[in-house]
Tab-separated table of C-alpha atoms and ligand atoms in Angstrom:
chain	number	residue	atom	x	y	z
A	13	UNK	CA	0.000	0.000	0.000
A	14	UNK	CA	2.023	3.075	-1.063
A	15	UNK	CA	1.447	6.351	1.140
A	16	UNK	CA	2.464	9.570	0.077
A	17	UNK	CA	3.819	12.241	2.992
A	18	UNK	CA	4.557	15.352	3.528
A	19	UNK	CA	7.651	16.499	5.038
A	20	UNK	CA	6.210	19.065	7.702
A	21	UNK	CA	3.413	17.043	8.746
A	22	UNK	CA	5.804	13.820	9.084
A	23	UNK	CA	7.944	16.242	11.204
A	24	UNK	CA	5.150	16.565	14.262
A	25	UNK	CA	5.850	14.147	16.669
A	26	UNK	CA	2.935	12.356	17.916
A	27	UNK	CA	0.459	12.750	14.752
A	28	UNK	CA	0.509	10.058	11.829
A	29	UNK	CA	-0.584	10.807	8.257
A	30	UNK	CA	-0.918	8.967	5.399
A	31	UNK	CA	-2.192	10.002	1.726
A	32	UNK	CA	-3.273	7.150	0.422
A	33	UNK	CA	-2.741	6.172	-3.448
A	34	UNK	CA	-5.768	4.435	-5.555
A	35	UNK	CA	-3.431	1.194	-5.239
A	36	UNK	CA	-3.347	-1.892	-3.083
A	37	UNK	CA	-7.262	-2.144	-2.730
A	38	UNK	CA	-9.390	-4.751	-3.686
A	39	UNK	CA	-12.290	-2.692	-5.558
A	40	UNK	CA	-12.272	-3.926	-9.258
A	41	UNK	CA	-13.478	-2.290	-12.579
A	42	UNK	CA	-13.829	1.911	-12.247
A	43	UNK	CA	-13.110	1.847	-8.938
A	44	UNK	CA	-9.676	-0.443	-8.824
A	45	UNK	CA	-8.120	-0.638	-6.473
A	46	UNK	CA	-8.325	1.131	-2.902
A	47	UNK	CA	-11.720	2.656	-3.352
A	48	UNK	CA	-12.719	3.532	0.192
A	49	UNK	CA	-16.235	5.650	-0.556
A	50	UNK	CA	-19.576	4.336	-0.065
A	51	UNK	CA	-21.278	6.560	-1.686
A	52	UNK	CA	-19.839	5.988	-5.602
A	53	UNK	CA	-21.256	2.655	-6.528
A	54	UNK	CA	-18.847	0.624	-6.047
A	55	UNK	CA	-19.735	-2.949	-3.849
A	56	UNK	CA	-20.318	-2.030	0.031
A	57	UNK	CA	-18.361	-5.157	1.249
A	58	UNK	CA	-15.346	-4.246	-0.712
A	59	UNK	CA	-14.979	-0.845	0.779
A	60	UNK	CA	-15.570	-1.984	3.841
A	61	UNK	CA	-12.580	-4.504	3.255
A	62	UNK	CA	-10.165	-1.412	1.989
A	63	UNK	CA	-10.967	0.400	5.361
A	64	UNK	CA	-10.288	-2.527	7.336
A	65	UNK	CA	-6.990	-2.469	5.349
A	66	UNK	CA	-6.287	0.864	6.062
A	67	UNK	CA	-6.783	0.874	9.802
A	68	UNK	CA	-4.446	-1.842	9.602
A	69	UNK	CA	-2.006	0.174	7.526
A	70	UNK	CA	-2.311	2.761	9.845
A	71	UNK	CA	-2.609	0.365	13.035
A	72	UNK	CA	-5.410	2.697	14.037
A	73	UNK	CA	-8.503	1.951	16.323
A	74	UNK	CA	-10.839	4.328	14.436
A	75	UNK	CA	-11.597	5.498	10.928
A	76	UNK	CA	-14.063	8.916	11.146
A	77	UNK	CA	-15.448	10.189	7.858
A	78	UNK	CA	-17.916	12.971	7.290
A	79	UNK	CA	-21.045	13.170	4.709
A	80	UNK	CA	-18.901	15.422	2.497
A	81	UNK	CA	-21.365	17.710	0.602
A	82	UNK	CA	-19.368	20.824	-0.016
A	83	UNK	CA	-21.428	22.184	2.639
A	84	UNK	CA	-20.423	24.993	5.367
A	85	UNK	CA	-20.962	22.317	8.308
A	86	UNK	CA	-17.189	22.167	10.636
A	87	UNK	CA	-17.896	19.119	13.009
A	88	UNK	CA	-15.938	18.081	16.079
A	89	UNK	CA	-15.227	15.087	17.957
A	90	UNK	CA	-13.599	15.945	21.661
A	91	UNK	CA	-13.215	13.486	24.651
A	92	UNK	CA	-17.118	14.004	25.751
A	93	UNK	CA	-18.320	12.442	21.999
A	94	UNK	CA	-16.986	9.443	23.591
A	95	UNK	CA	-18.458	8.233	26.680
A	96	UNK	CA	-19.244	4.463	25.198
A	97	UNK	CA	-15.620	4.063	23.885
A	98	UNK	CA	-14.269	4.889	21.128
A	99	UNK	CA	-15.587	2.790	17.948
A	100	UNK	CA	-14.066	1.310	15.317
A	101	UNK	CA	-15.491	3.262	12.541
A	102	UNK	CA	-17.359	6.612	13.260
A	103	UNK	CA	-19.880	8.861	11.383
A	104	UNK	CA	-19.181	12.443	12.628
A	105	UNK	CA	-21.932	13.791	10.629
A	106	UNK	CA	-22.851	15.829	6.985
A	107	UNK	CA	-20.240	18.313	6.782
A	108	UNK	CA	-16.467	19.385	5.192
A	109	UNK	CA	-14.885	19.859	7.847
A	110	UNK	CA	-13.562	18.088	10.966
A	111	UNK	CA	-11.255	18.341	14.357
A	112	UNK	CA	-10.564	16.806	16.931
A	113	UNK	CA	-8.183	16.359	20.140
A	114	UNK	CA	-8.848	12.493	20.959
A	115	UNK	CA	-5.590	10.679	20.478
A	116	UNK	CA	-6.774	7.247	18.353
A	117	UNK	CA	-9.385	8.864	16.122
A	118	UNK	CA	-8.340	9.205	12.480
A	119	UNK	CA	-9.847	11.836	10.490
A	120	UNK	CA	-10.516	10.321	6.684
A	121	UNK	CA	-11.233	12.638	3.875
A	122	UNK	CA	-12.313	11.008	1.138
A	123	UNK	CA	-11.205	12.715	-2.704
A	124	UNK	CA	-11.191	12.496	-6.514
A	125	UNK	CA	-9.860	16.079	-7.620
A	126	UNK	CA	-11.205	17.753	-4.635
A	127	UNK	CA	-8.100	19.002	-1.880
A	128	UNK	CA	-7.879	17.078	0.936
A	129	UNK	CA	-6.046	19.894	3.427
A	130	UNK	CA	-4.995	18.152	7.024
A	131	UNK	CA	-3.847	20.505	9.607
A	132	UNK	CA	-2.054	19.967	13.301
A	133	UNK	CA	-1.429	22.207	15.865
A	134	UNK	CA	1.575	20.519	17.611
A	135	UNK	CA	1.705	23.314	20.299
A	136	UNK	CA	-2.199	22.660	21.539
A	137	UNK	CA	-2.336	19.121	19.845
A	138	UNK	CA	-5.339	19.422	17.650
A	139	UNK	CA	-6.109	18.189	14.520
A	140	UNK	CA	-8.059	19.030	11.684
A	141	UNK	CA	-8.811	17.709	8.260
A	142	UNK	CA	-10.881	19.425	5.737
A	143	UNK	CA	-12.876	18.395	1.987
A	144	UNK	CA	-12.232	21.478	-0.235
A	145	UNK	CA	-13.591	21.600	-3.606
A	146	UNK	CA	-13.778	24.737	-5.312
A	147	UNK	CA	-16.989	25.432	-3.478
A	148	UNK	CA	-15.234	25.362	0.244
A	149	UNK	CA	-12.792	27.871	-1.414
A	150	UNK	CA	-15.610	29.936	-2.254
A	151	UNK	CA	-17.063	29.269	1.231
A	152	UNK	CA	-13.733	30.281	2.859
A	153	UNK	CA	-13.736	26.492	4.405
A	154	UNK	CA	-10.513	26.898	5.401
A	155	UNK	CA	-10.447	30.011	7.223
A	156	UNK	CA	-13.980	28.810	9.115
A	157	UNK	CA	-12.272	25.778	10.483
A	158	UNK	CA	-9.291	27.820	11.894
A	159	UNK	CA	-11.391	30.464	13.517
A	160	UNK	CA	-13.333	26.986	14.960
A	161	UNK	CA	-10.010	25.769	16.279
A	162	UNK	CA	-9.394	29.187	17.986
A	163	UNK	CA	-12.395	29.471	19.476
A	164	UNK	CA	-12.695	26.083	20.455
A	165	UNK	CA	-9.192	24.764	21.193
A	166	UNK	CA	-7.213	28.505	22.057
A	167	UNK	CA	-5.016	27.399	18.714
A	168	UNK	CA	-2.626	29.721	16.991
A	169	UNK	CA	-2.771	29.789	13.107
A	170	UNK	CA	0.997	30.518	13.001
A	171	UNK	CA	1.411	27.380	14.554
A	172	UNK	CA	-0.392	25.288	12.880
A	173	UNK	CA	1.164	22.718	9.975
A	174	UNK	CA	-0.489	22.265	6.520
A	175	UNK	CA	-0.426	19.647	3.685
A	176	UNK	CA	-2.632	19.660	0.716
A	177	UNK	CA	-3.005	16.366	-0.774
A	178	UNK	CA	-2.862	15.624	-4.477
A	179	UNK	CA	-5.673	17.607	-6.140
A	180	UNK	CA	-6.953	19.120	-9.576
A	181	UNK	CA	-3.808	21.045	-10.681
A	182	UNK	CA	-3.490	24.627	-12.472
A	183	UNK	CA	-2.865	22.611	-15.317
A	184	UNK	CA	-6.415	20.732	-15.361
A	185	UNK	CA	-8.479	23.262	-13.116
A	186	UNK	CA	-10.378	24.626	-16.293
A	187	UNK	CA	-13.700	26.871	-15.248
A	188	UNK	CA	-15.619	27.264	-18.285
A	189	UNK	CA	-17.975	29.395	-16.073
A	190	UNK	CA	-15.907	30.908	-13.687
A	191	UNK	CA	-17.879	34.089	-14.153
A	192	UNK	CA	-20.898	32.578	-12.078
A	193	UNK	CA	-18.806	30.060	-9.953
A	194	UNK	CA	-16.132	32.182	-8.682
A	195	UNK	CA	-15.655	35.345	-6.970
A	196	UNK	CA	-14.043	38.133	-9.052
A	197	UNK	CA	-11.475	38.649	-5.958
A	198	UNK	CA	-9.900	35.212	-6.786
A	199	UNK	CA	-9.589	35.758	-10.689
A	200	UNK	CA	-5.924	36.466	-10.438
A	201	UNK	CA	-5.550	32.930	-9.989
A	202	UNK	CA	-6.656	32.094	-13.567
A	203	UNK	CA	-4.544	32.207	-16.715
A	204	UNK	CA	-5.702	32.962	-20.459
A	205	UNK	CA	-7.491	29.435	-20.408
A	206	UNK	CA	-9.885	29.804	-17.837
A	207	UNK	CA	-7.838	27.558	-15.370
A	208	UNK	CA	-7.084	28.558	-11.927
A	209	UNK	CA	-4.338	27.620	-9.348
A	210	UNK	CA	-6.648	26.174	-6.456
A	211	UNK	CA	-3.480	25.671	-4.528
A	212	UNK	CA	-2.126	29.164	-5.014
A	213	UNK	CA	-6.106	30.240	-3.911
A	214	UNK	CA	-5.969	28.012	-0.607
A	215	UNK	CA	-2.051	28.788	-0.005
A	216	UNK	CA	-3.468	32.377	-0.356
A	217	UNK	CA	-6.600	32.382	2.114
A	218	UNK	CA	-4.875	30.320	4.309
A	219	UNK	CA	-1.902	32.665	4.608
A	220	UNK	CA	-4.711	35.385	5.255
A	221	UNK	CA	-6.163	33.739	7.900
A	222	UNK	CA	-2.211	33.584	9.563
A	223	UNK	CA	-1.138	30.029	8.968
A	224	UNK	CA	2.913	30.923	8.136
A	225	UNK	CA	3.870	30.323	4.416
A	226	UNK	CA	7.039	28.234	5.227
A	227	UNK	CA	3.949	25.715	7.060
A	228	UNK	CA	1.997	25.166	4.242
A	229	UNK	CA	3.082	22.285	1.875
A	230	UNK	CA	1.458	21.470	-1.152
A	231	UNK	CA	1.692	17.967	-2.704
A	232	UNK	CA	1.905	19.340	-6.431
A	233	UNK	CA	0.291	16.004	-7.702
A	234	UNK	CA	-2.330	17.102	-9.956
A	235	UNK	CA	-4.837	13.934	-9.768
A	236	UNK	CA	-6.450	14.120	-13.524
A	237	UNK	CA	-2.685	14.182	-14.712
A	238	UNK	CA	-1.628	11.026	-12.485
A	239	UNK	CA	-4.844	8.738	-12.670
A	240	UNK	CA	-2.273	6.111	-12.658
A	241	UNK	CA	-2.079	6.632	-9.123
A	242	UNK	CA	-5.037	8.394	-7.764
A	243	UNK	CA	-8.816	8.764	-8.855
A	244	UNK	CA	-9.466	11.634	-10.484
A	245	UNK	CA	-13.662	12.612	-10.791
A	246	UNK	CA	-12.598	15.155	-14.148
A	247	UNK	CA	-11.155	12.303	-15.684
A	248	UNK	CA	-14.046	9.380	-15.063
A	249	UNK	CA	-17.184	10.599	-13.980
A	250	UNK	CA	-17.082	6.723	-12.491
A	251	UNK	CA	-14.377	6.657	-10.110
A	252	UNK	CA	-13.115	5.871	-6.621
A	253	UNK	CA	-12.042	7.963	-3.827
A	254	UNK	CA	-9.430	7.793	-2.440
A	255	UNK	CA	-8.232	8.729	1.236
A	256	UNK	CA	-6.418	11.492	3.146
A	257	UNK	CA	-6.116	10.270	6.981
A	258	UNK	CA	-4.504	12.063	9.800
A	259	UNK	CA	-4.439	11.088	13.558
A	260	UNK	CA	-3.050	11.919	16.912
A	261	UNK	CA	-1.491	9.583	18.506
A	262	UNK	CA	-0.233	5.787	16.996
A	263	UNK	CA	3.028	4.408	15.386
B	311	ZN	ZN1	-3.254	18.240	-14.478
């Protein structure tokens, strides 16, 4: 099961993440290999079987995934959501966004195109991961989820860490109707073909919300380029997802 990393997130001690590839699954057809939504068509007991394989990867106790519906919903999971003990897989709830501070609990964002962006505070030890299509960029997902950790943990953006998993790149990121979809503000992001930088826009908003620009790493995989190794929805309307994971706590 290949992983990808990133260097400043790898550097935290005490947090695991793992970006995982579309590769050492056993989904078949569209969805081959490591397919790990329900919600794409692809067989229930299969994707079931590639979570179970990537708890073990991960040697986790708990796989959390949200109802991703480029929505404005941030959810979190502290100590209290966990009174019964913690279970092995966990439905936070319909949302984009998640964080937590419970050691054992692995946030799973689930993508074809769409930036996964995981986040750590290793100063307050809080995590966050975070679905953003061009929609949460629009919806200033990003920024939301910060001020949530503020308020809610007493976090510091210019602490925090940043990776952006592989994602639609500048060179694919073609808005025929950017004119109705995006804000004007953002427009220096496009070039003469109507395709914008969504990492330059999320580098840029999360920069404005504080987070230092030496913290923020970018993968610079663009998924519709590299559907050798990761689903990519621009390239097959059927497709996988595949899975961006981050946890406190673990190996
Ligand atoms: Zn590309």
């Amino acid at each position: 099961m290949e992983t990808l990393r990133l260097s400043n997130l790898s550097a935290i001690e005490g947090v695991q993440h793992h970006i995982f590839s579309r590769h050492g699954g056993c989904s078949q057809g569209d969805y081959a290999s490591l397919n790990l939504s329900l919600s794409v068509g692809d067989d229930d007991g299969v994707v079931q079987q590639n979570r179970r394989m990537i708890m073990e990867h991960m040697q986790t106790t708990c796989l959390a995934f949200l109802n991703q519906v480029h929505g404005p919903q941030i959810l979190t999971v502290d100590q209290q959501s966990f009174s019964n003990g913690i279970p092995e897989s966990l439905y936070i709830g319909t949302g984009d966004a998640m964080i937590t501070d419970v050691p054992g609990v692995a946030l799973v964002v689930l993508v074809a195109d769409c930036q996964a962006v995981l986040m750590a505070d290793p100063v307050k030890r809080i995590i966050a991961n975070v679905h953003v299509g061009w929609r949460g960029n629009v919806n200033h997902i990003l920024c939301r989820t910060i001020t949530e950790m503020q308020g809610r943990f007493g976090c510091n953006p210019e602490d925090l860490q940043v990776g952006i998993s592989p994602s639609l790149g500048p060179c694919c990121a073609e808005f025929v109707k950017f004119t109705h979809e995006i804000p004007e503000r953002y427009w220096h992001h496009k070039d003469q073909q109507n395709r914008f930088d969504l990492w330059a826009l999320s580098r840029e908003q999360l920069q404005l919300k504080g987070v230092s620009p030496e913290n923020i790493h970018v993968s610079g995989i663009c998924t519709r380029c590299r559907t050798d190794n990761y689903f990519s929805y621009r390239a097959s309307k059927i497709t996988g997802r595949f899975g961006a994971a981050i946890q406190l706590g673990g190996p």
